[in-house]
Amino acid sequence: MRVVILPTELEASNFAGQFIADYINDNNNPVIGLATGGSVLLTYDALISSHKEGKLSFSKTVTFNLDEYIGLEPNHNQSYRQYMKKKLFDHIDIDQNKTFIPECFDNNFDLACSHYENEIKKHGGIGLQLLGIGSNGHIGFNEPTSSLQSRTRVKTLTKNTLSKNARFFESHENQPSLAITMGIGTIMEAKNILLLGLGKHKSKAVADVIEGPLSAYCPGSVLQNHQNATIVLDQHAASDLKLYDYYIQTEKMKSKYNC
Ligand code: F6R
């Protein structure tokens, strides 16, 4: 696990943006897994800037989002399809037919989930998966005690997640309590993983992910078992790490010896 700690949210997000841009530029048919929520917004801004500066094209990129609420049509203002359009897709040169987000129109959830898994396979698997982290340790919408082998399926959101995400909904809007999410097993098959943790309110979850026991109670801790996982943090999110100085030193050595 590589742990990169940077002073500010902006620097951490710019690092994540550059990491994704490098992956896209270095691969002929990049398949990127995307997340929604607050943590990834500055990263998407960085990708949009790189595109506008002519340094990055998404014309060959295929994307798979982690999750989508059940009960919201894709054109609903609060759907993750609309989030992705507003925050990224409408500002870059991606073919939106190549952007996949779990969808279920007719309540045939099993079919929708297996279809999503098949689409990922058909595209050769996810090359780089971007993740945020829930303050309860969830990745995607894999809430605590999710099976570490789980595949794409329907999950019930915890009270914690519902209350944290309530900020995105107007008081008159109905906030769904179910979502389709890639499973932890699905996420772990990505060839590379980039998890972004920002802010003091994430510091405990971040410490559990990196230094805690591997446990379904903190789903993100499964990344300890991934061979190419990079965790990018601002200093507040990193503030509960016991080996804080070690991670800083390791990155210094990495750039000094280019290894
Ligand atoms: C969103 C997702 C979630 C978020 C997590 C953190 O697609 O999969 O796991 O990454 O809930 O959300 P924020 O960034 O809003 O704190």
XYZ file of C-alpha atoms and ligand atoms in Angstrom:
275
model
C 0.000 0.000 0.000
C 1.459 3.377 -0.992
C 0.440 6.231 1.318
C 0.868 9.772 -0.022
C 0.254 12.620 2.425
C 0.030 16.162 1.076
C -0.569 19.400 2.976
C -3.931 20.473 1.528
C -7.082 19.055 -0.057
C -6.179 20.831 -3.289
C -2.692 19.312 -3.458
C -4.031 15.829 -2.679
C -6.733 16.216 -5.344
C -4.280 17.532 -7.926
C -2.049 14.530 -7.207
C -5.040 12.217 -7.749
C -5.962 14.065 -10.971
C -2.404 13.706 -12.297
C -2.344 10.012 -11.300
C -5.503 9.366 -13.339
C -4.309 11.528 -16.249
C -1.001 9.601 -16.369
C -2.904 6.307 -16.402
C -5.119 7.457 -19.279
C -2.151 8.820 -21.255
C -0.128 5.625 -20.733
C -2.866 3.184 -21.805
C -4.429 2.695 -25.223
C -7.860 1.670 -23.992
C -8.137 2.968 -20.446
C -10.972 1.647 -18.307
C -11.449 3.835 -15.240
C -13.689 3.223 -12.238
C -15.225 6.434 -10.894
C -16.779 7.581 -7.620
C -19.227 10.318 -6.646
C -19.532 12.385 -3.448
C -17.614 15.363 -2.119
C -14.055 14.005 -1.930
C -13.557 13.533 -5.664
C -14.850 16.938 -6.823
C -11.481 18.732 -6.905
C -9.977 15.705 -8.656
C -12.613 16.015 -11.385
C -11.831 19.749 -11.628
C -8.153 18.846 -12.132
C -9.071 16.381 -14.921
C -11.272 18.994 -16.613
C -8.419 21.550 -16.442
C -5.932 19.079 -17.951
C -8.402 18.394 -20.750
C -9.017 22.116 -21.403
C -5.247 22.731 -21.484
C -4.973 20.086 -24.235
C -2.948 17.671 -22.082
C -5.574 14.962 -21.715
C -8.127 13.351 -23.996
C -10.834 10.967 -22.831
C -11.791 9.923 -26.353
C -10.678 6.311 -25.792
C -11.666 6.097 -22.124
C -14.406 3.822 -20.820
C -15.729 4.481 -17.295
C -17.640 2.443 -14.723
C -19.135 4.177 -11.704
C -19.176 2.420 -8.365
C -22.807 2.864 -7.494
C -26.230 4.379 -8.103
C -29.285 4.974 -5.953
C -32.285 2.749 -6.504
C -35.477 4.604 -7.335
C -33.963 7.577 -9.160
C -34.263 7.736 -12.946
C -30.989 8.618 -14.726
C -32.360 12.096 -15.522
C -33.283 12.753 -11.864
C -31.363 15.708 -10.509
C -29.911 13.616 -7.639
C -28.963 10.539 -9.645
C -25.283 9.749 -9.926
C -25.695 9.887 -13.731
C -26.575 13.584 -13.390
C -23.778 14.122 -10.856
C -21.243 12.647 -13.307
C -22.590 14.722 -16.213
C -22.453 17.950 -14.225
C -19.143 17.372 -12.477
C -17.146 15.672 -15.256
C -18.657 14.147 -18.391
C -20.211 17.326 -19.879
C -16.846 19.121 -19.647
C -14.571 16.563 -21.345
C -14.378 14.755 -24.692
C -15.674 11.402 -23.425
C -18.183 9.392 -25.472
C -21.026 9.202 -22.929
C -22.135 5.876 -24.454
C -18.940 4.508 -22.950
C -19.763 5.717 -19.426
C -21.440 2.989 -17.374
C -23.385 3.509 -14.149
C -25.444 0.734 -12.523
C -29.068 1.118 -13.588
C -32.243 -0.737 -12.782
C -35.495 0.343 -14.430
C -37.780 -2.644 -13.917
C -36.896 -3.879 -10.418
C -35.010 -6.830 -11.894
C -32.065 -6.205 -9.613
C -30.234 -9.508 -10.126
C -30.241 -8.987 -13.874
C -29.079 -5.374 -13.551
C -26.215 -6.440 -11.267
C -25.028 -9.375 -13.375
C -25.303 -7.192 -16.500
C -22.992 -4.640 -14.850
C -20.447 -7.304 -13.936
C -20.562 -8.611 -17.511
C -20.009 -5.155 -19.003
C -16.910 -4.697 -16.831
C -15.592 -8.086 -18.009
C -16.423 -7.327 -21.661
C -14.240 -4.235 -21.439
C -11.305 -6.207 -20.051
C -11.766 -5.221 -16.401
C -11.113 -1.948 -14.620
C -7.562 -0.638 -14.987
C -7.728 2.074 -12.342
C -10.476 2.448 -9.738
C -10.932 5.773 -7.939
C -12.451 5.503 -4.444
C -13.556 7.829 -1.672
C -13.949 6.522 1.858
C -17.037 6.694 4.053
C -16.481 7.873 7.623
C -17.669 4.365 8.609
C -15.032 2.789 6.342
C -17.307 1.942 3.404
C -16.003 1.814 -0.163
C -18.576 2.150 -2.922
C -21.748 1.542 -0.922
C -20.298 -1.564 0.707
C -21.306 -0.789 4.245
C -19.623 -2.316 7.339
C -19.944 -6.131 7.447
C -20.259 -6.393 3.652
C -18.681 -9.610 2.411
C -15.112 -8.989 1.356
C -15.817 -11.217 -1.687
C -19.084 -9.510 -2.666
C -20.049 -8.728 -6.253
C -22.314 -5.992 -7.638
C -25.597 -6.109 -5.722
C -28.219 -4.109 -3.843
C -27.199 -2.714 -0.453
C -29.220 -0.988 2.249
C -27.490 2.218 3.313
C -26.679 2.709 7.001
C -28.086 5.609 9.029
C -24.563 7.018 9.125
C -24.293 7.102 5.304
C -27.821 8.457 4.883
C -27.194 11.291 7.308
C -23.803 12.153 5.756
C -25.324 12.234 2.246
C -28.449 14.151 3.302
C -26.497 17.349 2.563
C -26.846 16.678 -1.177
C -30.684 16.519 -1.039
C -33.194 19.393 -0.758
C -35.710 19.023 2.092
C -38.559 18.185 -0.340
C -36.500 15.519 -2.152
C -36.826 11.847 -1.327
C -33.440 10.380 -0.349
C -33.200 6.726 -1.409
C -32.005 4.258 1.199
C -31.046 1.510 -1.271
C -28.308 1.480 -3.882
C -26.713 -0.825 -6.404
C -22.994 -0.961 -5.731
C -20.016 -2.792 -7.146
C -19.038 -5.425 -4.613
C -15.795 -5.478 -2.690
C -14.652 -8.467 -4.765
C -15.484 -6.474 -7.913
C -13.493 -3.456 -6.707
C -10.538 -5.645 -5.698
C -10.255 -6.958 -9.274
C -9.287 -3.491 -10.524
C -5.627 -3.583 -11.546
C -4.894 -0.352 -9.674
C -6.755 1.413 -6.904
C -6.537 5.064 -5.890
C -8.329 6.017 -2.676
C -8.716 9.666 -1.777
C -9.294 10.717 1.850
C -9.783 14.391 2.682
C -10.505 16.175 5.950
C -10.333 15.528 9.681
C -13.726 13.776 9.644
C -12.115 10.956 7.618
C -9.038 10.484 9.831
C -10.378 7.576 11.900
C -11.644 5.649 8.866
C -8.350 6.313 7.078
C -6.360 4.961 10.055
C -8.620 1.878 10.153
C -8.133 1.315 6.405
C -4.343 1.600 6.497
C -3.334 0.429 9.959
C -6.346 -1.363 11.403
C -7.038 -5.075 11.265
C -8.360 -6.407 7.962
C -12.040 -6.631 8.756
C -15.432 -6.554 7.065
C -16.384 -4.041 9.766
C -14.113 -1.566 7.937
C -14.601 -2.552 4.275
C -11.788 -0.245 3.081
C -9.265 -2.269 5.102
C -9.497 -4.925 2.361
C -7.173 -2.702 0.316
C -4.347 -4.023 2.527
C -4.707 -7.127 0.342
C -4.393 -5.256 -2.970
C -1.055 -5.221 -4.767
C -1.398 -1.765 -6.348
C -3.330 0.428 -3.947
C -2.390 4.086 -3.511
C -3.971 6.117 -0.719
C -3.814 9.904 -1.154
C -4.545 12.044 1.894
C -4.430 15.619 3.035
C -2.686 16.106 6.362
C -5.961 16.294 8.308
C -7.217 12.954 6.993
C -3.777 11.490 7.816
C -3.671 12.910 11.345
C -4.609 9.658 13.153
C -1.979 7.517 11.398
C 0.507 5.998 13.828
C 3.218 5.750 11.155
C 2.605 9.265 9.742
C 6.343 10.159 9.689
C 7.237 6.849 8.058
C 4.859 7.461 5.126
C 6.313 10.956 4.608
C 9.849 9.546 4.720
C 8.976 6.728 2.308
C 7.680 9.201 -0.281
C 10.847 11.315 0.089
C 12.985 8.221 -0.567
C 10.784 7.264 -3.485
C 11.352 10.586 -5.222
C 15.066 10.748 -4.255
C 15.854 7.295 -5.700
C 13.073 7.301 -8.307
C 11.789 3.925 -7.085
C -19.670 7.303 -3.999
C -19.108 6.282 -3.157
C -18.873 6.489 -1.694
C -18.137 7.788 -1.346
C -18.017 7.921 0.156
C -17.353 9.220 0.563
O -19.786 6.854 -5.321
O -18.871 5.243 -3.646
O -18.138 5.400 -1.195
O -16.879 7.785 -1.946
O -19.281 7.860 0.752
O -18.208 10.277 0.259
P -17.730 11.777 0.380
O -16.610 11.942 -0.564
O -18.931 12.601 -0.007
O -17.312 11.997 1.791
